[in-house]
XYZ file of C-alpha atoms in Angstrom:
377
model
C 0.000 0.000 0.000
C 1.175 3.519 -0.796
C 2.396 5.175 2.414
C 1.050 8.629 1.578
C -2.250 8.365 3.434
C -3.642 11.818 4.128
C -4.410 12.371 7.800
C -7.719 14.029 8.630
C -6.026 15.995 11.415
C -3.758 17.708 8.867
C -6.754 19.439 7.291
C -7.860 20.786 10.653
C -4.407 21.948 11.734
C -3.895 23.924 8.553
C -6.950 26.016 9.414
C -5.726 27.079 12.877
C -2.117 28.142 12.266
C -3.269 31.733 11.850
C -4.196 31.794 15.568
C -0.485 32.089 16.397
C -0.606 29.433 19.126
C 1.837 26.697 20.040
C 0.301 23.604 18.403
C 0.806 20.401 20.387
C 0.132 17.036 18.719
C -0.150 14.217 21.230
C -0.613 10.514 20.622
C 1.007 7.090 20.962
C 4.427 6.421 19.517
C 4.548 5.093 15.986
C 1.212 6.614 14.889
C 2.824 9.027 12.436
C 3.280 12.270 14.380
C 6.700 12.966 12.851
C 5.398 12.143 9.367
C 2.503 14.538 9.950
C 4.956 17.277 10.947
C 6.857 16.792 7.700
C 3.617 16.971 5.725
C 2.612 20.187 7.502
C 6.005 21.831 6.913
C 6.695 20.569 3.384
C 8.297 23.310 1.325
C 9.130 25.492 4.336
C 12.616 26.997 4.529
C 14.808 27.348 7.626
C 12.921 24.828 9.769
C 14.400 24.662 13.280
C 13.944 21.113 14.536
C 14.556 19.543 17.952
C 14.430 15.752 18.312
C 14.010 15.304 22.047
C 14.862 11.615 21.895
C 18.329 13.113 21.371
C 19.978 14.114 24.660
C 21.770 17.115 23.163
C 18.523 18.530 21.782
C 16.829 18.086 25.163
C 19.568 20.059 26.864
C 19.029 22.972 24.486
C 15.456 23.337 25.782
C 15.825 22.593 29.493
C 16.238 25.270 32.172
C 16.216 28.158 29.691
C 15.123 31.717 30.312
C 12.665 33.441 27.995
C 15.518 35.498 26.544
C 17.587 32.367 25.862
C 14.643 30.710 24.125
C 14.066 33.788 21.971
C 17.732 33.743 20.939
C 17.619 29.979 20.269
C 14.595 30.268 17.997
C 15.715 33.483 16.354
C 13.859 34.277 13.145
C 13.057 30.676 12.220
C 9.595 30.655 10.598
C 8.913 27.050 11.656
C 9.976 25.362 14.902
C 9.492 21.641 15.527
C 9.887 20.075 18.973
C 9.488 16.308 18.543
C 8.865 13.916 21.490
C 8.683 16.898 23.825
C 7.601 14.828 26.830
C 11.267 13.926 27.289
C 12.153 17.533 28.163
C 12.054 18.237 31.881
C 9.443 20.886 32.749
C 8.359 21.127 29.115
C 5.140 22.874 30.173
C 7.109 25.829 31.536
C 9.300 25.933 28.413
C 6.293 25.974 26.092
C 4.582 28.615 28.204
C 7.599 30.895 27.824
C 7.741 30.252 24.062
C 4.048 31.097 23.844
C 4.626 34.293 25.817
C 7.153 35.425 23.229
C 4.368 35.774 20.622
C 6.829 34.876 17.890
C 5.913 35.218 14.248
C 6.648 31.527 13.780
C 4.754 28.278 13.432
C 5.538 26.267 16.599
C 4.745 22.541 16.291
C 5.229 20.181 19.227
C 4.669 16.424 19.497
C 4.477 14.174 22.516
C 3.876 10.479 23.152
C 2.258 11.160 26.504
C 0.505 13.970 28.280
C 3.196 16.598 28.708
C 2.362 17.048 32.384
C 4.134 13.742 33.062
C 7.429 15.521 32.348
C 6.723 18.460 34.612
C 8.171 18.552 38.097
C 6.239 21.803 38.430
C 2.653 21.819 37.251
C 3.030 24.922 35.117
C -0.209 25.743 33.317
C 0.065 26.999 29.764
C -3.656 27.553 29.297
C -4.394 29.865 26.416
C -0.951 29.531 24.914
C -1.236 25.980 23.610
C -3.700 24.200 21.369
C -3.636 20.427 21.955
C -4.701 17.788 19.436
C -4.476 13.998 19.434
C -3.227 11.913 16.517
C -4.431 8.318 16.625
C -3.484 5.238 14.612
C -5.043 5.379 11.158
C -8.818 5.687 11.196
C -10.881 3.380 9.020
C -12.047 6.480 7.171
C -8.482 7.593 6.393
C -7.582 4.172 4.990
C -10.822 3.868 3.024
C -10.402 7.310 1.471
C -6.952 6.216 0.306
C -8.150 2.875 -1.093
C -11.929 2.332 -1.041
C -14.664 1.433 1.405
C -15.140 -1.791 -0.517
C -11.561 -2.812 0.242
C -11.759 -1.614 3.817
C -14.924 -3.571 4.555
C -13.268 -6.651 3.094
C -10.414 -6.158 5.600
C -12.654 -5.464 8.597
C -11.781 -8.707 10.386
C -8.094 -7.945 9.884
C -8.548 -4.531 11.532
C -10.289 -6.189 14.489
C -7.287 -8.447 15.049
C -4.305 -6.315 13.965
C -5.590 -2.773 14.442
C -4.548 0.251 12.433
C -1.049 1.368 13.394
C 0.462 2.852 10.207
C 3.407 0.450 10.041
C 1.085 -2.516 10.565
C -1.358 -1.355 7.879
C 1.480 -0.782 5.410
C 3.166 -4.123 6.112
C 0.302 -6.460 6.923
C 2.351 -9.578 6.185
C 4.534 -8.740 9.220
C 1.681 -7.521 11.460
C 2.348 -9.795 14.437
C 6.070 -9.057 14.555
C 5.512 -5.316 14.276
C 2.820 -5.228 16.969
C 4.887 -7.246 19.425
C 7.771 -4.840 18.777
C 5.518 -1.808 19.374
C 4.361 -3.256 22.698
C 7.740 -4.401 23.963
C 10.012 -1.679 22.565
C 7.810 1.372 22.908
C 4.783 0.820 25.124
C 6.496 -0.785 28.096
C 9.844 0.938 27.568
C 8.364 4.444 27.544
C 5.969 3.906 30.432
C 8.571 2.302 32.676
C 10.810 5.364 32.276
C 8.376 7.554 34.195
C 9.030 8.180 37.851
C 6.772 6.410 40.284
C 6.855 3.002 38.566
C 8.219 1.050 41.493
C 6.698 -2.282 40.478
C 7.135 -2.841 36.728
C 5.948 -6.456 36.957
C 2.699 -5.258 38.515
C 2.222 -2.774 35.661
C 2.691 -5.513 33.069
C 0.234 -7.809 34.846
C -2.256 -4.961 35.131
C -2.112 -4.271 31.383
C -2.759 -7.962 30.683
C -5.655 -8.027 33.163
C -7.236 -4.984 31.515
C -6.795 -6.548 28.076
C -8.572 -9.692 29.228
C -11.461 -7.621 30.631
C -11.945 -5.679 27.392
C -15.480 -4.340 27.110
C -16.357 -5.304 30.677
C -16.817 -3.110 33.697
C -13.633 -3.154 35.779
C -13.307 -3.046 39.537
C -10.238 -1.376 41.007
C -10.753 -3.355 44.204
C -10.757 -6.648 42.322
C -7.671 -5.645 40.373
C -5.827 -4.649 43.544
C -6.661 -8.011 45.147
C -5.628 -9.897 42.005
C -2.304 -8.064 41.743
C -1.531 -7.913 45.449
C -1.188 -4.130 45.578
C -3.282 -1.355 47.087
C -6.137 0.275 45.194
C -4.258 3.591 44.940
C -1.429 1.915 43.008
C -3.934 0.424 40.574
C -5.562 3.826 40.064
C -2.202 5.546 39.555
C -1.027 2.965 37.016
C -4.303 3.098 35.083
C -4.038 6.896 35.019
C -0.504 6.587 33.652
C -1.600 4.100 30.983
C -4.281 6.555 29.894
C -1.880 9.493 29.748
C 0.459 7.384 27.609
C -2.365 6.574 25.155
C -2.533 2.848 25.833
C -6.076 2.788 27.230
C -8.956 5.165 27.818
C -11.701 5.033 30.414
C -15.420 5.449 30.024
C -17.596 6.349 33.007
C -21.044 5.038 33.824
C -24.054 7.231 33.144
C -26.269 8.048 36.112
C -28.909 10.744 36.460
C -32.283 9.588 37.711
C -32.549 5.968 38.757
C -31.717 4.721 42.217
C -30.236 1.435 41.019
C -28.035 2.905 38.277
C -24.366 2.078 38.778
C -22.809 5.437 39.557
C -19.044 4.866 39.776
C -18.391 2.072 37.315
C -15.751 2.282 34.586
C -15.079 0.451 31.367
C -11.621 0.454 29.829
C -10.845 0.315 26.119
C -7.568 0.194 24.192
C -6.442 2.775 21.656
C -5.753 -0.022 19.187
C -7.097 -3.559 18.799
C -3.747 -4.824 17.546
C -1.886 -3.549 20.610
C -4.506 -5.153 22.855
C -4.101 -8.506 21.098
C -0.302 -8.232 21.202
C -0.442 -7.694 24.972
C -2.182 -11.064 25.416
C -0.304 -12.536 22.414
C -3.480 -13.725 20.712
C -3.791 -13.133 16.979
C -6.157 -16.029 16.322
C -8.783 -15.593 13.602
C -12.272 -14.549 14.667
C -13.815 -17.992 14.292
C -11.367 -19.312 16.903
C -11.972 -16.562 19.484
C -14.406 -16.042 22.337
C -13.837 -12.266 22.513
C -15.210 -11.241 19.089
C -17.955 -9.084 20.617
C -15.424 -7.250 22.783
C -13.098 -6.690 19.803
C -15.958 -5.251 17.749
C -16.999 -2.983 20.611
C -13.417 -1.763 21.142
C -12.932 -1.091 17.427
C -16.138 0.916 17.211
C -15.379 2.828 20.431
C -11.925 3.932 19.304
C -13.119 4.739 15.774
C -15.865 6.911 17.244
C -13.291 8.573 19.482
C -11.138 9.358 16.430
C -14.125 10.645 14.504
C -15.242 12.935 17.335
C -11.741 14.258 18.021
C -10.987 15.053 14.371
C -14.351 16.730 13.809
C -14.259 18.746 17.079
C -17.384 16.938 18.259
C -17.317 17.456 22.018
C -19.890 14.817 22.938
C -19.269 12.779 26.097
C -19.432 8.977 26.052
C -20.781 6.761 28.837
C -21.992 3.227 29.332
C -25.165 2.481 31.280
C -25.846 -0.381 33.643
C -28.106 -1.068 36.589
C -27.557 -3.271 39.588
C -30.079 -5.623 37.945
C -27.684 -6.044 34.994
C -29.686 -4.028 32.484
C -27.195 -2.319 30.216
C -26.481 -0.210 27.136
C -23.056 -0.355 25.469
C -22.642 3.371 24.880
C -24.477 6.616 25.447
C -23.331 9.800 23.779
C -24.481 13.065 25.332
C -24.142 16.408 23.618
C -25.988 19.628 24.463
C -28.410 17.685 26.636
C -29.339 15.211 23.886
C -28.663 11.526 24.600
C -28.123 8.952 21.859
C -27.750 5.251 22.679
C -25.709 2.664 20.766
C -25.400 -1.112 20.931
C -22.521 -2.905 19.189
C -23.317 -6.271 17.613
C -20.867 -8.178 15.433
C -23.703 -10.349 14.165
C -27.002 -8.696 13.419
C -29.748 -10.597 15.201
C -33.039 -9.829 16.790
C -34.134 -6.234 17.153
C -32.549 -4.482 20.131
C -34.589 -1.985 22.141
C -33.912 0.295 25.090
C -34.727 -1.173 28.508
C -38.144 0.062 29.625
C -36.786 1.632 32.794
C -34.310 3.660 30.701
C -36.969 4.758 28.221
C -39.145 6.022 31.052
C -36.287 7.904 32.738
C -34.828 9.357 29.513
C -37.784 9.411 27.115
C -36.214 11.278 24.173
C -33.275 8.886 23.695
C -32.854 7.098 20.365
C -31.094 3.745 19.998
C -28.970 2.577 17.058
C -27.412 -0.871 16.753
C -23.996 -0.731 15.075
C -23.092 -3.807 13.010
C -20.680 -4.547 10.138
C -23.562 -3.643 7.826
C -23.973 -0.028 8.966
C -20.834 1.074 10.849
C -19.543 3.408 8.127
C -21.778 6.325 9.054
C -20.980 5.840 12.758
C -17.212 6.194 12.267
C -17.081 8.808 9.476
C -17.017 12.572 9.677
């Protein structure tokens, strides 16, 4: 496959450069952030670039005054700071660069939330615009090839995900995914301070992968792993800030028996999830097909909403009597319900108790027959 797949985020970024803000592009390693930077700066002269995986480049940006930063940047029209999370107190550095109000395009990437690198929680509100770049979306791939091809490869996406390198080299998908997990995921996370029990972190990631699509209990996880609940919470928070997983809260407004504090956890990529448990079996040999379909649709919806600036909030709904809805999306007071079914079967309807409590909610069942509209902008 041709590697020049146009990223949807590029279109959006090109419309906001005139705001003269520091543009921060966050996202997992290996999803194409550096490639996106090159696309955005193609044809530009005198690009000043810092690769913060390089120790010397990190030193140039650490512990600098505003005057020193102004001198360092000079009159460069484009400044790139790649893998910025490796710079100590990067939030303070970016705040000072923003305060300079330079007539330059400042582009920053990070493989984790930049606050993880800050010994001082230095807010840069108003000076930065943050965006997330994900693995390829199904829409991005389909617009490069065709929806006919993409639907034919749907089962492959459920198993191997959509990391760019994996999509481009599908014959080596397993090898590449195992390398991403072992060389980047664990390596990067274990470098952060506070990881005193790396074996516990690895076991936690596996436990979360095995509970994909299910409600998780921090108490149960702490008992399983032999650590306190606070450690579990801290490690899950770290995994989320490093773009391995994301949490979804339970929805609760009116009913006494609604679960109020539950959480579901999804992975940013199906292939990474399957690499963590080392299971790349075909769908007909698996007992987690429903969970894989739900995770794929959840992350594709997350991509779609992020790229289109759709600020809806997602929840799941469940009662103590085990009535449930896979996903609710709330925006401007309007609630829309979704069920994810790999195999279309009997008609699904909202539980009566939910209909009575939230009478204007509509329900859509998302299957391989109709998912395109759900995931596309």
